[in-house]
Amino acid sequence: MSTIAIIGGGNIGEALISGLLAADRDPQSIIATNRTRSRSEYLEKTYGIRTTDDNQAAADGADYIFLCVKPPQIVPLLGELSETIDQSGSSIVVSLASGVTTSAMEDALSAGSPVVRVMPNTPMLIGKGLSACAAGRFVTEDQMDAVSELLGAVGDVVVVGEDDMDVVSAVSGAGPAYYFLMTEALIEAGVQQGLKRDVATKLARSVAAGAGALLETSEDEPAKLRANISSPGGVTIAALRELEESGLRGAFFRAIEISAQRSAELGAPSTTSDGDH
Ligand SMILES: NC(=O)c1ccc[n+]([C@@H]2O[C@H](COP(=O)([O-])OP(=O)(O)OC[C@H]3O[C@@H](n4cnc5c(N)ncnc54)[C@H](OP(=O)(O)O)[C@@H]3O)[C@@H](O)[C@H]2O)c1
């Protein structure tokens, strides 16, 4: 079985570990690193994986090296690991950090190193994520397939061109926040109309979960699912008219445009932000 190094066993690193084990991977084939010993002890105890605070030792001989640290740490980390990775020869480096380009990663390694850039989102924490993957210049199709299969343990996977990554970041990386905001707004609107807060919260959360499940399983387009519950002259269409007149659709167009621009700014080499969502 291939070996996997998870550099940075924080939220996303742990989600990956948990998903890989749920997909029947041998815990001993996974090694995770953290600088804090207590975090490593927690991961060892909870998942039975191997841990270390030595990134080079973890990367040495690993088939896949997942970088799950904050964006500004990626390039320095690759500098630290480059010799080990070069000697191993066949390791595939996969970064889950926002904004760090494959060319920045390739430049930090020796020529010809296969790297993959992934934009995850937080539902990955419960195995329902979306990982959008862009290949570096030296990754083969088989290697991309293998990385996609591993990430499939924590949700859906799509392969995109790297030029699309800023928009992908705005749509799916940040996307869960838009649904949380809509759920929050629905709760407040219900309370404003006299519902008890706990009842409004139960309704709004359940609606979000149910609509999400329908979107996931139905073959109908979202527009058809919406039309199905919009009876002529009815309750739903009255609310939809108000939302359209209030500019909801235009707000999404503008929000995604500005979010993609922000992603591009944060990914620019001179940025000092941690580049996170
Ligand atoms: N699209 C999204 O919505 C989304 C969501 C979440 C995350 N992400 C991306 O995923 C990445 C990880 O995020 P996260 O939320 O998992 O962050 P996190 O919880 O802070 O995890 C980072 C982990 O890396 C460890 N670490 C830091 N520096 C290290 C080093 N030099 N060597 C080894 N371990 C090190 C930290 O532990 P110690 O301090 O103990 O070392 C920590 O456990 C980020 O780059 C972020 O951009 C994207």
mmCIF file of C-alpha atoms and ligand atoms in Angstrom:
data_model
loop_
_atom_site.group_PDB
_atom_site.id
_atom_site.type_symbol
_atom_site.label_atom_id
_atom_site.label_comp_id
_atom_site.label_asym_id
_atom_site.label_seq_id
_atom_site.Cartn_x
_atom_site.Cartn_y
_atom_site.Cartn_z
ATOM 1 C CA MET A 1 0.000 0.000 0.000
ATOM 2 C CA SER A 2 1.221 3.514 -0.802
ATOM 3 C CA THR A 3 2.347 5.736 2.059
ATOM 4 C CA ILE A 4 0.859 9.143 2.770
ATOM 5 C CA ALA A 5 2.464 12.010 4.656
ATOM 6 C CA ILE A 6 0.138 14.684 6.014
ATOM 7 C CA ILE A 7 2.210 17.746 6.808
ATOM 8 C CA GLY A 8 0.084 19.758 9.233
ATOM 9 C CA GLY A 9 -2.457 17.672 11.116
ATOM 10 C CA GLY A 10 -4.891 20.517 11.889
ATOM 11 C CA ASN A 11 -8.570 20.698 10.874
ATOM 12 C CA ILE A 12 -8.115 19.840 7.218
ATOM 13 C CA GLY A 13 -5.293 17.355 7.867
ATOM 14 C CA GLU A 14 -7.454 15.550 10.425
ATOM 15 C CA ALA A 15 -10.446 15.498 8.045
ATOM 16 C CA LEU A 16 -8.248 13.855 5.441
ATOM 17 C CA ILE A 17 -6.920 11.282 7.914
ATOM 18 C CA SER A 18 -10.426 10.452 9.102
ATOM 19 C CA GLY A 19 -11.748 10.086 5.530
ATOM 20 C CA LEU A 20 -8.835 7.935 4.391
ATOM 21 C CA LEU A 21 -9.319 5.578 7.348
ATOM 22 C CA ALA A 22 -13.062 5.403 6.680
ATOM 23 C CA ALA A 23 -12.094 4.301 3.152
ATOM 24 C CA ASP A 24 -10.224 1.353 4.721
ATOM 25 C CA ARG A 25 -6.692 2.643 4.492
ATOM 26 C CA ASP A 26 -4.197 1.055 6.887
ATOM 27 C CA PRO A 27 -3.542 3.619 9.670
ATOM 28 C CA GLN A 28 0.129 2.686 9.658
ATOM 29 C CA SER A 29 0.420 3.834 6.031
ATOM 30 C CA ILE A 30 -0.307 7.412 7.184
ATOM 31 C CA ILE A 31 2.155 9.655 8.964
ATOM 32 C CA ALA A 32 1.170 13.144 10.132
ATOM 33 C CA THR A 33 3.275 16.006 11.428
ATOM 34 C CA ASN A 34 2.648 18.889 13.820
ATOM 35 C CA ARG A 35 5.035 21.038 15.785
ATOM 36 C CA THR A 36 2.928 20.609 18.932
ATOM 37 C CA ARG A 37 3.418 17.223 20.606
ATOM 38 C CA SER A 38 -0.035 17.182 22.228
ATOM 39 C CA ARG A 39 -1.707 17.461 18.815
ATOM 40 C CA SER A 40 0.333 14.526 17.505
ATOM 41 C CA GLU A 41 -0.541 12.489 20.584
ATOM 42 C CA TYR A 42 -4.229 13.202 19.979
ATOM 43 C CA LEU A 43 -3.986 12.060 16.331
ATOM 44 C CA GLU A 44 -2.058 8.906 17.278
ATOM 45 C CA LYS A 45 -4.521 8.010 19.992
ATOM 46 C CA THR A 46 -7.652 8.775 17.979
ATOM 47 C CA TYR A 47 -6.669 7.271 14.633
ATOM 48 C CA GLY A 48 -3.766 4.870 15.305
ATOM 49 C CA ILE A 49 -1.621 6.604 12.673
ATOM 50 C CA ARG A 50 2.083 7.386 12.951
ATOM 51 C CA THR A 51 3.159 10.940 13.858
ATOM 52 C CA THR A 52 6.341 12.959 14.130
ATOM 53 C CA ASP A 53 7.450 16.573 14.431
ATOM 54 C CA ASP A 54 10.090 15.949 11.766
ATOM 55 C CA ASN A 55 8.650 16.936 8.371
ATOM 56 C CA GLN A 56 11.607 15.525 6.452
ATOM 57 C CA ALA A 57 11.303 12.136 8.140
ATOM 58 C CA ALA A 58 7.573 12.077 7.310
ATOM 59 C CA ALA A 59 8.144 13.012 3.661
ATOM 60 C CA ASP A 60 11.027 10.584 3.210
ATOM 61 C CA GLY A 61 9.778 7.781 0.965
ATOM 62 C CA ALA A 62 6.129 8.907 1.069
ATOM 63 C CA ASP A 63 4.223 8.371 -2.184
ATOM 64 C CA TYR A 64 1.904 11.290 -1.466
ATOM 65 C CA ILE A 65 2.771 14.362 0.569
ATOM 66 C CA PHE A 66 -0.304 16.404 1.500
ATOM 67 C CA LEU A 67 0.537 19.928 2.643
ATOM 68 C CA CYS A 68 -2.180 21.026 5.082
ATOM 69 C CA VAL A 69 -0.521 24.094 6.610
ATOM 70 C CA LYS A 70 -1.430 27.770 6.133
ATOM 71 C CA PRO A 71 -0.676 29.320 2.728
ATOM 72 C CA PRO A 72 2.371 31.431 3.705
ATOM 73 C CA GLN A 73 4.050 28.297 5.090
ATOM 74 C CA ILE A 74 3.878 26.272 1.867
ATOM 75 C CA VAL A 75 6.902 27.600 -0.027
ATOM 76 C CA PRO A 76 9.239 27.683 3.030
ATOM 77 C CA LEU A 77 8.066 24.155 3.865
ATOM 78 C CA LEU A 78 8.869 22.943 0.346
ATOM 79 C CA GLY A 79 12.322 24.535 0.721
ATOM 80 C CA GLU A 80 12.749 22.450 3.890
ATOM 81 C CA LEU A 81 11.536 19.294 2.136
ATOM 82 C CA SER A 82 12.990 19.716 -1.355
ATOM 83 C CA GLU A 83 16.109 17.620 -0.849
ATOM 84 C CA THR A 84 14.150 14.753 0.718
ATOM 85 C CA ILE A 85 11.492 14.883 -1.986
ATOM 86 C CA ASP A 86 14.082 14.986 -4.780
ATOM 87 C CA GLN A 87 15.888 11.984 -3.372
ATOM 88 C CA SER A 88 12.641 10.019 -3.122
ATOM 89 C CA GLY A 89 11.993 10.770 -6.802
ATOM 90 C CA SER A 90 8.431 9.556 -7.114
ATOM 91 C CA SER A 91 6.578 11.574 -4.446
ATOM 92 C CA ILE A 92 3.543 13.600 -5.489
ATOM 93 C CA VAL A 93 3.122 16.840 -3.551
ATOM 94 C CA VAL A 94 -0.476 17.930 -2.974
ATOM 95 C CA SER A 95 -1.187 21.345 -1.436
ATOM 96 C CA LEU A 96 -4.565 22.167 0.094
ATOM 97 C CA ALA A 97 -3.613 25.774 0.782
ATOM 98 C CA SER A 98 -5.551 28.615 -0.818
ATOM 99 C CA GLY A 99 -3.811 30.790 -3.342
ATOM 100 C CA VAL A 100 -0.423 29.079 -3.649
ATOM 101 C CA THR A 101 0.128 28.336 -7.345
ATOM 102 C CA THR A 102 1.554 25.146 -8.778
ATOM 103 C CA SER A 103 4.362 27.163 -10.373
ATOM 104 C CA ALA A 104 5.343 28.599 -6.960
ATOM 105 C CA MET A 105 5.464 25.021 -5.651
ATOM 106 C CA GLU A 106 7.380 23.731 -8.675
ATOM 107 C CA ASP A 107 9.906 26.560 -8.301
ATOM 108 C CA ALA A 108 10.554 25.522 -4.703
ATOM 109 C CA LEU A 109 11.317 21.945 -5.801
ATOM 110 C CA SER A 110 13.709 20.602 -8.393
ATOM 111 C CA ALA A 111 12.664 20.625 -12.047
ATOM 112 C CA GLY A 112 10.087 18.014 -12.996
ATOM 113 C CA SER A 113 8.493 17.498 -9.566
ATOM 114 C CA PRO A 114 4.802 16.553 -9.749
ATOM 115 C CA VAL A 115 2.591 18.896 -7.723
ATOM 116 C CA VAL A 116 -1.188 19.249 -7.400
ATOM 117 C CA ARG A 117 -3.085 22.240 -6.020
ATOM 118 C CA VAL A 118 -6.384 21.607 -4.280
ATOM 119 C CA MET A 119 -9.120 24.008 -3.192
ATOM 120 C CA PRO A 120 -11.060 22.161 -0.473
ATOM 121 C CA ASN A 121 -14.092 23.383 1.423
ATOM 122 C CA THR A 122 -15.144 22.872 5.004
ATOM 123 C CA PRO A 123 -17.818 20.165 4.522
ATOM 124 C CA MET A 124 -14.713 18.004 4.030
ATOM 125 C CA LEU A 125 -14.739 17.864 7.843
ATOM 126 C CA ILE A 126 -17.755 15.528 7.641
ATOM 127 C CA GLY A 127 -16.760 13.738 4.436
ATOM 128 C CA LYS A 128 -19.033 15.935 2.267
ATOM 129 C CA GLY A 129 -16.426 18.293 0.848
ATOM 130 C CA LEU A 130 -15.637 19.425 -2.643
ATOM 131 C CA SER A 131 -11.993 19.245 -3.673
ATOM 132 C CA ALA A 132 -11.207 21.140 -6.865
ATOM 133 C CA CYS A 133 -7.818 19.970 -8.160
ATOM 134 C CA ALA A 134 -5.456 21.614 -10.615
ATOM 135 C CA ALA A 135 -2.440 19.729 -11.957
ATOM 136 C CA GLY A 136 1.059 21.132 -12.101
ATOM 137 C CA ARG A 137 3.080 20.814 -15.309
ATOM 138 C CA PHE A 138 4.728 17.512 -14.458
ATOM 139 C CA VAL A 139 1.779 15.451 -13.187
ATOM 140 C CA THR A 140 0.648 12.492 -15.286
ATOM 141 C CA GLU A 141 -2.991 11.555 -15.801
ATOM 142 C CA ASP A 142 -2.492 8.415 -13.693
ATOM 143 C CA GLN A 143 -1.063 10.506 -10.863
ATOM 144 C CA MET A 144 -4.045 12.893 -11.042
ATOM 145 C CA ASP A 145 -6.409 9.926 -10.948
ATOM 146 C CA ALA A 146 -4.633 8.560 -7.886
ATOM 147 C CA VAL A 147 -4.800 11.918 -6.062
ATOM 148 C CA SER A 148 -8.488 12.279 -7.003
ATOM 149 C CA GLU A 149 -9.193 8.825 -5.630
ATOM 150 C CA LEU A 150 -7.537 9.663 -2.308
ATOM 151 C CA LEU A 151 -9.433 12.962 -2.009
ATOM 152 C CA GLY A 152 -12.640 11.120 -2.898
ATOM 153 C CA ALA A 153 -12.480 9.768 0.675
ATOM 154 C CA VAL A 154 -13.628 13.196 1.908
ATOM 155 C CA GLY A 155 -16.198 14.150 -0.713
ATOM 156 C CA ASP A 156 -16.575 15.044 -4.372
ATOM 157 C CA VAL A 157 -13.575 15.789 -6.571
ATOM 158 C CA VAL A 158 -13.406 17.886 -9.738
ATOM 159 C CA VAL A 159 -10.350 18.534 -11.872
ATOM 160 C CA VAL A 160 -10.123 22.119 -13.127
ATOM 161 C CA GLY A 161 -7.617 24.225 -15.003
ATOM 162 C CA GLU A 162 -5.506 26.360 -12.699
ATOM 163 C CA ASP A 163 -6.755 29.518 -14.472
ATOM 164 C CA ASP A 164 -10.178 28.762 -12.994
ATOM 165 C CA MET A 165 -8.942 28.426 -9.412
ATOM 166 C CA ASP A 166 -9.843 31.969 -8.307
ATOM 167 C CA VAL A 167 -13.455 31.563 -9.446
ATOM 168 C CA VAL A 168 -13.565 28.037 -8.009
ATOM 169 C CA SER A 169 -12.337 29.484 -4.739
ATOM 170 C CA ALA A 170 -15.179 32.047 -4.810
ATOM 171 C CA VAL A 171 -17.851 29.482 -5.727
ATOM 172 C CA SER A 172 -16.977 26.302 -3.835
ATOM 173 C CA GLY A 173 -14.177 27.247 -1.402
ATOM 174 C CA ALA A 174 -16.185 30.100 0.096
ATOM 175 C CA GLY A 175 -19.561 28.683 -1.000
ATOM 176 C CA PRO A 176 -20.638 27.053 2.271
ATOM 177 C CA ALA A 177 -20.575 30.518 3.895
ATOM 178 C CA TYR A 178 -23.252 31.766 1.484
ATOM 179 C CA TYR A 179 -25.570 28.935 2.514
ATOM 180 C CA PHE A 180 -24.875 29.581 6.203
ATOM 181 C CA LEU A 181 -25.726 33.246 5.664
ATOM 182 C CA MET A 182 -28.978 32.378 3.877
ATOM 183 C CA THR A 183 -29.902 29.984 6.693
ATOM 184 C CA GLU A 184 -29.149 32.675 9.253
ATOM 185 C CA ALA A 185 -31.290 35.192 7.326
ATOM 186 C CA LEU A 186 -34.168 32.701 7.111
ATOM 187 C CA ILE A 187 -34.024 32.175 10.892
ATOM 188 C CA GLU A 188 -34.142 35.933 11.568
ATOM 189 C CA ALA A 189 -37.004 36.408 9.095
ATOM 190 C CA GLY A 190 -38.996 33.630 10.803
ATOM 191 C CA VAL A 191 -38.367 35.181 14.227
ATOM 192 C CA GLN A 192 -39.382 38.607 12.899
ATOM 193 C CA GLN A 193 -42.680 37.054 11.826
ATOM 194 C CA GLY A 194 -43.267 35.653 15.322
ATOM 195 C CA LEU A 195 -41.717 32.164 15.352
ATOM 196 C CA LYS A 196 -39.795 31.107 18.454
ATOM 197 C CA ARG A 197 -36.056 31.195 17.712
ATOM 198 C CA ASP A 198 -35.541 27.481 18.344
ATOM 199 C CA VAL A 199 -38.427 26.621 16.024
ATOM 200 C CA ALA A 200 -37.167 29.003 13.293
ATOM 201 C CA THR A 201 -33.667 27.538 13.650
ATOM 202 C CA LYS A 202 -34.943 23.973 13.378
ATOM 203 C CA LEU A 203 -36.968 24.875 10.278
ATOM 204 C CA ALA A 204 -34.187 26.761 8.520
ATOM 205 C CA ARG A 205 -31.475 24.170 9.197
ATOM 206 C CA SER A 206 -33.714 21.338 8.112
ATOM 207 C CA VAL A 207 -34.702 23.190 4.934
ATOM 208 C CA ALA A 208 -31.016 23.759 4.063
ATOM 209 C CA ALA A 209 -30.188 20.093 4.681
ATOM 210 C CA GLY A 210 -33.225 18.839 2.764
ATOM 211 C CA ALA A 211 -32.686 21.179 -0.199
ATOM 212 C CA GLY A 212 -28.994 20.192 -0.247
ATOM 213 C CA ALA A 213 -29.892 16.501 -0.299
ATOM 214 C CA LEU A 214 -32.393 17.089 -3.127
ATOM 215 C CA LEU A 215 -29.802 19.010 -5.127
ATOM 216 C CA GLU A 216 -27.348 16.177 -4.564
ATOM 217 C CA THR A 217 -29.640 13.332 -5.537
ATOM 218 C CA SER A 218 -32.147 14.730 -8.051
ATOM 219 C CA GLU A 219 -31.397 14.704 -11.758
ATOM 220 C CA ASP A 220 -33.434 17.896 -12.202
ATOM 221 C CA GLU A 221 -31.729 21.267 -12.655
ATOM 222 C CA PRO A 222 -32.014 23.641 -9.655
ATOM 223 C CA ALA A 223 -34.357 25.861 -11.714
ATOM 224 C CA LYS A 224 -36.721 22.892 -12.218
ATOM 225 C CA LEU A 225 -36.641 21.996 -8.511
ATOM 226 C CA ARG A 226 -37.590 25.602 -7.746
ATOM 227 C CA ALA A 227 -40.342 25.677 -10.393
ATOM 228 C CA ASN A 228 -41.768 22.444 -8.953
ATOM 229 C CA ILE A 229 -42.667 24.251 -5.712
ATOM 230 C CA SER A 230 -43.774 27.541 -7.305
ATOM 231 C CA SER A 231 -47.539 27.123 -7.815
ATOM 232 C CA PRO A 232 -49.233 29.826 -9.896
ATOM 233 C CA GLY A 233 -50.200 32.746 -7.670
ATOM 234 C CA GLY A 234 -48.883 30.812 -4.664
ATOM 235 C CA VAL A 235 -46.856 31.345 -1.513
ATOM 236 C CA THR A 236 -43.424 30.424 -2.892
ATOM 237 C CA ILE A 237 -43.617 32.527 -6.047
ATOM 238 C CA ALA A 238 -44.658 35.559 -3.990
ATOM 239 C CA ALA A 239 -41.465 35.252 -1.934
ATOM 240 C CA LEU A 240 -39.332 34.525 -5.006
ATOM 241 C CA ARG A 241 -40.579 37.689 -6.713
ATOM 242 C CA GLU A 242 -39.535 39.707 -3.690
ATOM 243 C CA LEU A 243 -36.075 38.088 -3.643
ATOM 244 C CA GLU A 244 -35.590 38.737 -7.364
ATOM 245 C CA GLU A 245 -36.745 42.371 -7.035
ATOM 246 C CA SER A 246 -34.361 42.779 -4.098
ATOM 247 C CA GLY A 247 -31.522 41.809 -6.420
ATOM 248 C CA LEU A 248 -30.500 38.431 -4.945
ATOM 249 C CA ARG A 249 -29.304 37.058 -8.280
ATOM 250 C CA GLY A 250 -27.335 40.226 -9.099
ATOM 251 C CA ALA A 251 -25.836 40.154 -5.597
ATOM 252 C CA PHE A 252 -24.438 36.665 -6.321
ATOM 253 C CA PHE A 253 -22.957 37.810 -9.637
ATOM 254 C CA ARG A 254 -21.222 40.718 -7.883
ATOM 255 C CA ALA A 255 -20.175 38.660 -4.856
ATOM 256 C CA ILE A 256 -18.509 35.940 -6.927
ATOM 257 C CA GLU A 257 -16.764 38.522 -9.095
ATOM 258 C CA ILE A 258 -15.326 40.371 -6.121
ATOM 259 C CA SER A 259 -14.442 37.189 -4.267
ATOM 260 C CA ALA A 260 -12.537 35.829 -7.291
ATOM 261 C CA GLN A 261 -10.691 39.150 -7.552
ATOM 262 C CA ARG A 262 -9.811 38.925 -3.861
ATOM 263 C CA SER A 263 -8.546 35.377 -4.331
ATOM 264 C CA ALA A 264 -6.280 36.565 -7.154
ATOM 265 C CA GLU A 265 -4.964 39.426 -4.986
ATOM 266 C CA LEU A 266 -4.243 37.080 -2.073
ATOM 267 C CA GLY A 267 -2.467 34.639 -4.382
ATOM 268 C CA ALA A 268 -0.197 37.367 -5.761
ATOM 269 C CA PRO A 269 3.445 36.778 -4.729
ATOM 270 C CA SER A 270 3.740 40.052 -2.757
ATOM 271 C CA THR A 271 0.786 39.406 -0.435
ATOM 272 C CA THR A 272 1.420 39.268 3.302
ATOM 273 C CA SER A 273 -2.020 37.960 4.319
ATOM 274 C CA ASP A 274 -2.348 34.328 5.412
ATOM 275 C CA GLY A 275 -4.511 33.931 2.287
ATOM 276 C CA ASP A 276 -7.173 31.958 4.097
ATOM 277 C CA HIS A 277 -10.911 32.018 3.568
HETATM 278 N N1 LIG B 1 -11.422 26.359 1.211
HETATM 279 C C1 LIG B 1 -11.628 26.352 2.507
HETATM 280 O O1 LIG B 1 -12.715 26.656 2.991
HETATM 281 C C2 LIG B 1 -10.540 25.903 3.398
HETATM 282 C C3 LIG B 1 -10.969 25.562 4.651
HETATM 283 C C4 LIG B 1 -10.024 25.204 5.546
HETATM 284 C C5 LIG B 1 -8.689 25.155 5.181
HETATM 285 N N2 LIG B 1 -8.274 25.439 3.942
HETATM 286 C C6 LIG B 1 -6.819 25.355 3.654
HETATM 287 O O2 LIG B 1 -6.291 24.214 4.324
HETATM 288 C C7 LIG B 1 -5.040 24.523 4.954
HETATM 289 C C8 LIG B 1 -5.067 24.004 6.399
HETATM 290 O O3 LIG B 1 -6.084 24.684 7.131
HETATM 291 P P1 LIG B 1 -6.530 24.221 8.581
HETATM 292 O O4 LIG B 1 -7.826 24.885 8.858
HETATM 293 O O5 LIG B 1 -6.435 22.742 8.695
HETATM 294 O O6 LIG B 1 -5.404 24.897 9.474
HETATM 295 P P2 LIG B 1 -4.982 24.499 10.969
HETATM 296 O O7 LIG B 1 -6.104 23.856 11.685
HETATM 297 O O8 LIG B 1 -4.316 25.700 11.551
HETATM 298 O O9 LIG B 1 -3.904 23.368 10.722
HETATM 299 C C9 LIG B 1 -2.588 23.600 10.358
HETATM 300 C C10 LIG B 1 -1.768 22.562 11.116
HETATM 301 O O10 LIG B 1 -0.436 22.611 10.637
HETATM 302 C C11 LIG B 1 0.453 22.469 11.746
HETATM 303 N N3 LIG B 1 1.688 23.129 11.333
HETATM 304 C C12 LIG B 1 1.907 24.442 11.157
HETATM 305 N N4 LIG B 1 3.155 24.659 10.728
HETATM 306 C C13 LIG B 1 3.728 23.456 10.602
HETATM 307 C C14 LIG B 1 5.010 23.017 10.196
HETATM 308 N N5 LIG B 1 5.963 23.873 9.818
HETATM 309 N N6 LIG B 1 5.265 21.705 10.201
HETATM 310 C C15 LIG B 1 4.317 20.815 10.570
HETATM 311 N N7 LIG B 1 3.086 21.166 10.963
HETATM 312 C C16 LIG B 1 2.798 22.469 10.994
HETATM 313 C C17 LIG B 1 -0.271 23.147 12.893
HETATM 314 O O11 LIG B 1 0.048 22.571 14.141
HETATM 315 P P3 LIG B 1 1.298 23.053 15.004
HETATM 316 O O12 LIG B 1 1.132 24.530 15.213
HETATM 317 O O13 LIG B 1 1.220 22.208 16.209
HETATM 318 O O14 LIG B 1 2.488 22.736 14.164
HETATM 319 C C18 LIG B 1 -1.725 22.809 12.612
HETATM 320 O O15 LIG B 1 -2.124 21.612 13.259
HETATM 321 C C19 LIG B 1 -4.864 26.025 4.861
HETATM 322 O O16 LIG B 1 -3.803 26.300 3.970
HETATM 323 C C20 LIG B 1 -6.151 26.571 4.273
HETATM 324 O O17 LIG B 1 -5.891 27.514 3.256
HETATM 325 C C21 LIG B 1 -9.196 25.829 3.036
#
